[in-house]
Coordinates of C-alpha atoms and ligand atoms in Angstrom, one line a residue:
X17 CA -6.2 16.2 -4.0
X18 CA -7.0 13.0 -5.8
X19 CA -6.5 9.9 -3.6
X20 CA -6.4 6.4 -5.1
X21 CA -6.7 3.6 -2.6
X22 CA -5.6 0.2 -3.8
X23 CA -7.2 -2.2 -1.3
X24 CA -5.3 -5.5 -1.7
X25 CA -7.0 -7.5 1.0
X26 CA -9.2 -10.2 -0.5
X27 CA -11.5 -10.1 2.6
X28 CA -14.7 -8.2 3.1
X29 CA -13.7 -7.3 6.7
X30 CA -10.1 -6.5 6.2
X31 CA -8.0 -5.9 9.3
X32 CA -5.7 -3.6 7.3
X33 CA -8.5 -1.7 5.7
X34 CA -9.8 -0.7 9.1
X35 CA -6.5 1.2 9.6
X36 CA -6.7 2.7 6.2
X37 CA -10.3 3.7 6.7
X38 CA -9.4 5.5 9.9
X39 CA -6.5 7.2 8.1
X40 CA -8.8 8.3 5.3
X41 CA -11.3 9.7 7.9
X42 CA -8.5 12.0 9.2
X43 CA -7.1 12.8 5.8
X44 CA -10.5 13.8 4.4
X45 CA -11.9 15.4 7.6
X46 CA -13.2 18.4 5.6
X47 CA -14.4 16.4 2.6
X48 CA -12.0 18.3 0.3
X49 CA -10.4 15.3 -1.3
X50 CA -11.6 13.0 -4.1
X51 CA -11.1 9.5 -2.7
X52 CA -11.4 6.5 -5.0
X53 CA -11.1 3.0 -3.4
X54 CA -10.4 0.1 -5.8
X55 CA -11.0 -3.3 -4.3
X56 CA -8.4 -5.1 -6.4
X57 CA -9.7 -8.6 -5.7
X58 CA -13.0 -7.7 -7.5
X59 CA -11.1 -6.6 -10.6
X60 CA -10.1 -8.8 -13.5
X61 CA -6.3 -8.2 -13.6
X62 CA -4.4 -11.0 -15.3
X63 CA -0.7 -11.5 -14.5
X64 CA 1.8 -9.6 -16.8
X65 CA 2.7 -11.7 -19.8
X66 CA 6.1 -10.0 -20.3
X67 CA 5.4 -9.2 -24.0
X68 CA 6.6 -5.5 -23.6
X69 CA 3.9 -4.5 -26.1
X70 CA 3.4 -1.5 -23.8
X71 CA 6.9 -0.4 -24.3
X72 CA 6.5 -0.5 -28.1
X73 CA 3.2 1.5 -28.0
X74 CA 4.4 4.0 -25.3
X75 CA 0.9 5.0 -24.5
X76 CA 1.0 4.3 -20.8
X77 CA -1.4 1.4 -21.3
X78 CA -1.2 -2.4 -21.4
X79 CA -1.9 -4.0 -24.8
X80 CA -4.4 -6.4 -23.1
X81 CA -7.8 -5.0 -22.3
X82 CA -8.9 -6.3 -18.9
X83 CA -9.7 -4.1 -15.9
X84 CA -6.2 -2.6 -15.7
X85 CA -6.0 0.3 -18.0
X86 CA -8.7 2.5 -16.3
X87 CA -6.8 1.9 -13.1
X88 CA -3.5 3.0 -14.7
X89 CA -5.3 6.2 -15.8
X90 CA -6.4 6.8 -12.2
X91 CA -2.9 6.0 -11.0
X92 CA -1.4 8.7 -13.2
X93 CA -4.0 11.2 -12.2
X94 CA -3.6 10.7 -8.4
X95 CA -1.7 12.9 -6.0
X96 CA -1.7 10.2 -3.4
X97 CA -1.8 6.4 -3.9
X98 CA -2.4 4.3 -0.8
X99 CA -1.4 0.7 -1.2
X100 CA -3.4 -1.0 1.6
X101 CA -2.7 -4.7 2.0
X102 CA -2.0 -7.6 4.3
X103 CA 1.5 -9.1 4.3
X104 CA 1.4 -12.5 2.5
X105 CA 4.5 -14.6 2.6
X106 CA 6.6 -11.5 3.3
X107 CA 5.3 -9.7 0.3
X108 CA 2.0 -8.4 -1.2
X109 CA -1.0 -10.7 -2.1
X110 CA -0.6 -12.1 -5.6
X111 CA -3.6 -10.2 -7.1
X112 CA -2.1 -6.9 -6.0
X113 CA 1.4 -7.9 -7.1
X114 CA -0.2 -8.6 -10.6
X115 CA -1.4 -5.0 -10.6
X116 CA 2.1 -3.7 -9.5
X117 CA 3.8 -5.7 -12.2
X118 CA 1.4 -4.2 -14.7
X119 CA 2.4 -0.6 -13.9
X120 CA 5.3 -1.3 -16.2
X121 CA 3.5 0.6 -19.1
X122 CA 4.2 3.7 -17.1
X123 CA 7.9 3.5 -17.6
X124 CA 10.1 3.2 -20.7
X125 CA 12.7 0.6 -21.7
X126 CA 15.4 3.3 -21.3
X127 CA 17.4 3.0 -18.1
X128 CA 19.2 5.5 -15.9
X129 CA 21.7 5.2 -13.1
X130 CA 20.5 7.1 -10.0
X131 CA 22.6 9.0 -7.5
X132 CA 22.2 6.2 -4.9
X133 CA 23.7 3.7 -7.3
X134 CA 20.4 2.0 -8.1
X135 CA 19.2 1.6 -11.8
X136 CA 15.7 2.6 -12.9
X137 CA 13.7 2.7 -16.0
X138 CA 13.0 6.2 -17.2
X139 CA 9.5 7.4 -16.5
X140 CA 7.0 7.7 -19.3
X141 CA 4.6 9.7 -17.1
X142 CA 5.2 12.4 -14.4
X143 CA 5.7 10.5 -11.2
X144 CA 7.1 13.5 -9.3
X145 CA 3.7 14.7 -8.1
X146 CA 2.5 11.3 -7.0
X147 CA 2.9 10.5 -3.3
X148 CA 2.7 6.9 -2.1
X149 CA 1.7 5.6 1.3
X150 CA 1.9 1.9 2.0
X151 CA -0.2 0.6 4.9
X152 CA 0.6 -3.1 5.5
X153 CA -1.0 -5.3 8.2
X154 CA 0.3 -8.7 9.3
X155 CA -0.6 -11.6 11.4
X156 CA 2.7 -12.1 13.3
X157 CA 3.7 -10.1 16.3
X158 CA 6.6 -7.7 15.8
X159 CA 9.8 -9.4 14.8
X160 CA 12.8 -8.2 13.0
X161 CA 12.7 -9.0 9.3
X162 CA 9.0 -9.9 8.8
X163 CA 8.4 -6.8 6.6
X164 CA 11.9 -6.5 5.1
X165 CA 11.3 -8.0 1.7
X166 CA 8.1 -6.1 1.2
X167 CA 9.7 -2.8 2.3
X168 CA 12.6 -3.3 -0.1
X169 CA 10.3 -4.0 -3.0
X170 CA 8.2 -0.8 -2.2
X171 CA 11.3 1.3 -1.8
X172 CA 12.5 0.3 -5.3
X173 CA 9.1 0.7 -6.9
X174 CA 7.7 3.9 -5.4
X175 CA 8.7 7.6 -5.0
X176 CA 7.7 10.1 -2.3
X177 CA 7.1 7.1 -0.1
X178 CA 5.9 6.6 3.5
X179 CA 5.4 3.0 4.8
X180 CA 3.5 2.0 7.8
X181 CA 3.8 -1.7 8.8
X182 CA 1.6 -2.8 11.6
X183 CA 2.0 -6.1 13.5
X184 CA -0.9 -8.1 15.2
X185 CA -3.5 -6.7 12.9
X186 CA -6.0 -9.6 13.3
X187 CA -6.7 -8.0 16.7
X188 CA -8.5 -5.2 14.9
X189 CA -11.4 -7.5 14.2
X190 CA -11.6 -9.1 17.7
X191 CA -14.2 -7.2 19.8
X192 CA -12.5 -8.1 23.0
X193 CA -9.3 -6.3 21.8
X194 CA -11.1 -3.0 21.3
X195 CA -9.4 -1.6 24.4
X196 CA -6.1 -1.6 22.5
X197 CA -7.3 -1.5 18.9
X198 CA -9.4 1.6 19.3
X199 CA -6.5 3.8 20.4
X200 CA -4.5 2.5 17.4
X201 CA -7.4 3.4 15.1
X202 CA -7.5 6.9 16.7
X203 CA -3.8 7.3 16.0
X204 CA -4.3 6.4 12.4
X205 CA -7.1 9.0 12.1
X206 CA -4.7 11.6 13.6
X207 CA -2.0 10.5 11.2
X208 CA -4.4 11.1 8.3
X209 CA -4.8 14.7 9.5
X210 CA -1.0 15.1 9.7
X211 CA -0.6 13.7 6.2
X212 CA -3.3 16.1 4.9
X213 CA -1.3 19.0 6.4
X214 CA 2.2 18.0 5.3
X215 CA 1.9 15.2 2.6
X216 CA 4.2 13.1 4.7
X217 CA 4.4 11.4 8.1
X218 CA 7.2 12.0 10.6
X219 CA 9.3 9.0 11.7
X220 CA 7.8 9.6 15.2
X221 CA 4.3 9.2 13.9
X222 CA 5.2 6.1 11.9
X223 CA 6.8 4.6 15.0
X224 CA 3.6 5.4 16.9
X225 CA 1.5 3.7 14.3
X226 CA 3.7 0.6 14.2
X227 CA 3.9 0.1 18.0
X228 CA 2.5 -3.3 18.9
X229 CA -0.9 -3.3 20.6
X230 CA 0.3 -6.0 23.1
X231 CA 3.5 -7.8 23.7
X232 CA 4.7 -10.5 21.4
X233 CA 4.5 -13.0 24.3
X234 CA 0.9 -12.1 25.1
X235 CA -0.1 -12.1 21.4
X236 CA 1.4 -15.6 20.8
X237 CA -0.2 -16.9 24.0
X238 CA -3.7 -15.6 22.8
X239 CA -3.3 -17.0 19.3
X240 CA -2.3 -20.3 20.7
X241 CA -5.5 -20.4 22.8
X242 CA -4.2 -18.9 26.1
Ligands
FMN6 C1 -1.5 -16.6 2.4 C2 -1.2 -15.8 3.6 C3 0.1 -15.5 3.9 C4 0.4 -14.7 5.0 N1 1.7 -14.4 5.2 C5 2.1 -13.6 6.3 C6 3.4 -13.3 6.6 O1 4.4 -13.5 5.8 N2 3.7 -12.6 7.7 C7 2.7 -12.2 8.6 O2 3.0 -11.6 9.6 N3 1.4 -12.5 8.4 C8 1.1 -13.2 7.3 N4 -0.2 -13.5 7.0 C9 -1.3 -13.0 7.9 C10 -2.0 -11.8 7.4 O3 -1.1 -10.8 7.0 C11 -3.0 -11.3 8.5 O4 -3.9 -12.2 8.8 C12 -3.6 -9.9 8.2 O5 -4.1 -9.4 9.4 C13 -4.7 -10.1 7.2 O6 -5.2 -8.7 6.9 P1 -6.5 -8.4 6.1 O7 -7.6 -8.7 7.0 O8 -6.4 -6.9 5.8 O9 -6.6 -9.2 4.8 C14 -0.6 -14.3 5.9 C15 -1.9 -14.7 5.6 C16 -2.2 -15.4 4.5 C17 -3.7 -15.8 4.3

């Protein structure tokens, strides 16, 4: 299958991407998949100007020619899109949100009421074959509500969706934390294998991936300097 990874961390040593990389290792164990990683921070993707020129043209492209349109082509061609990003102010980093906003050429102005009562724009392209996996890291320990706004946005924007939201991810780049970080990376690798076999993750696997590496109390104590 074709896998498009949208890496939304602006950092060279992304905590979140370590998880994504481990997942990809498991997913592509046999080298059978075509994996394209786009480091979104390196792309010139301007904010959407809201002109709706795309909806007049109906070509699945933005009317502005920056780095976006080739990514939209890859987006439509993908079987799996992995959005890998750190949580920023309860949402996604702004350069990645700019890309998400600019997927609007892929839908039409026409709307439809869904069975669950939500309202969507009708699709211009075939989204039914596209699976989405969100891998989101964050700096806080686990607390109710930290990921809620981001999860709701993703639920409304993506179909065939699995989300994995991992607390305490800065520990992934702390050598002294390897004793708890390495087992988590191993679980991500295994989850990649599971995804390859079934194109989804079970709730049990997701819970296993989201389990904090250490307790919130210990994490806060370490962050605050012991
Ligand atoms: C501007 C900014 C906003 C952030 N907002 C949140 C937040 O709302 N919740 C949270 O838990 N962590 C937040 N963080 C922490 C990052 O999510 C955390 O450091 C993450 O591990 C960085 O991942 P990366 O190395 O993949 O970029 C924020 C960090 C920055 C720089």
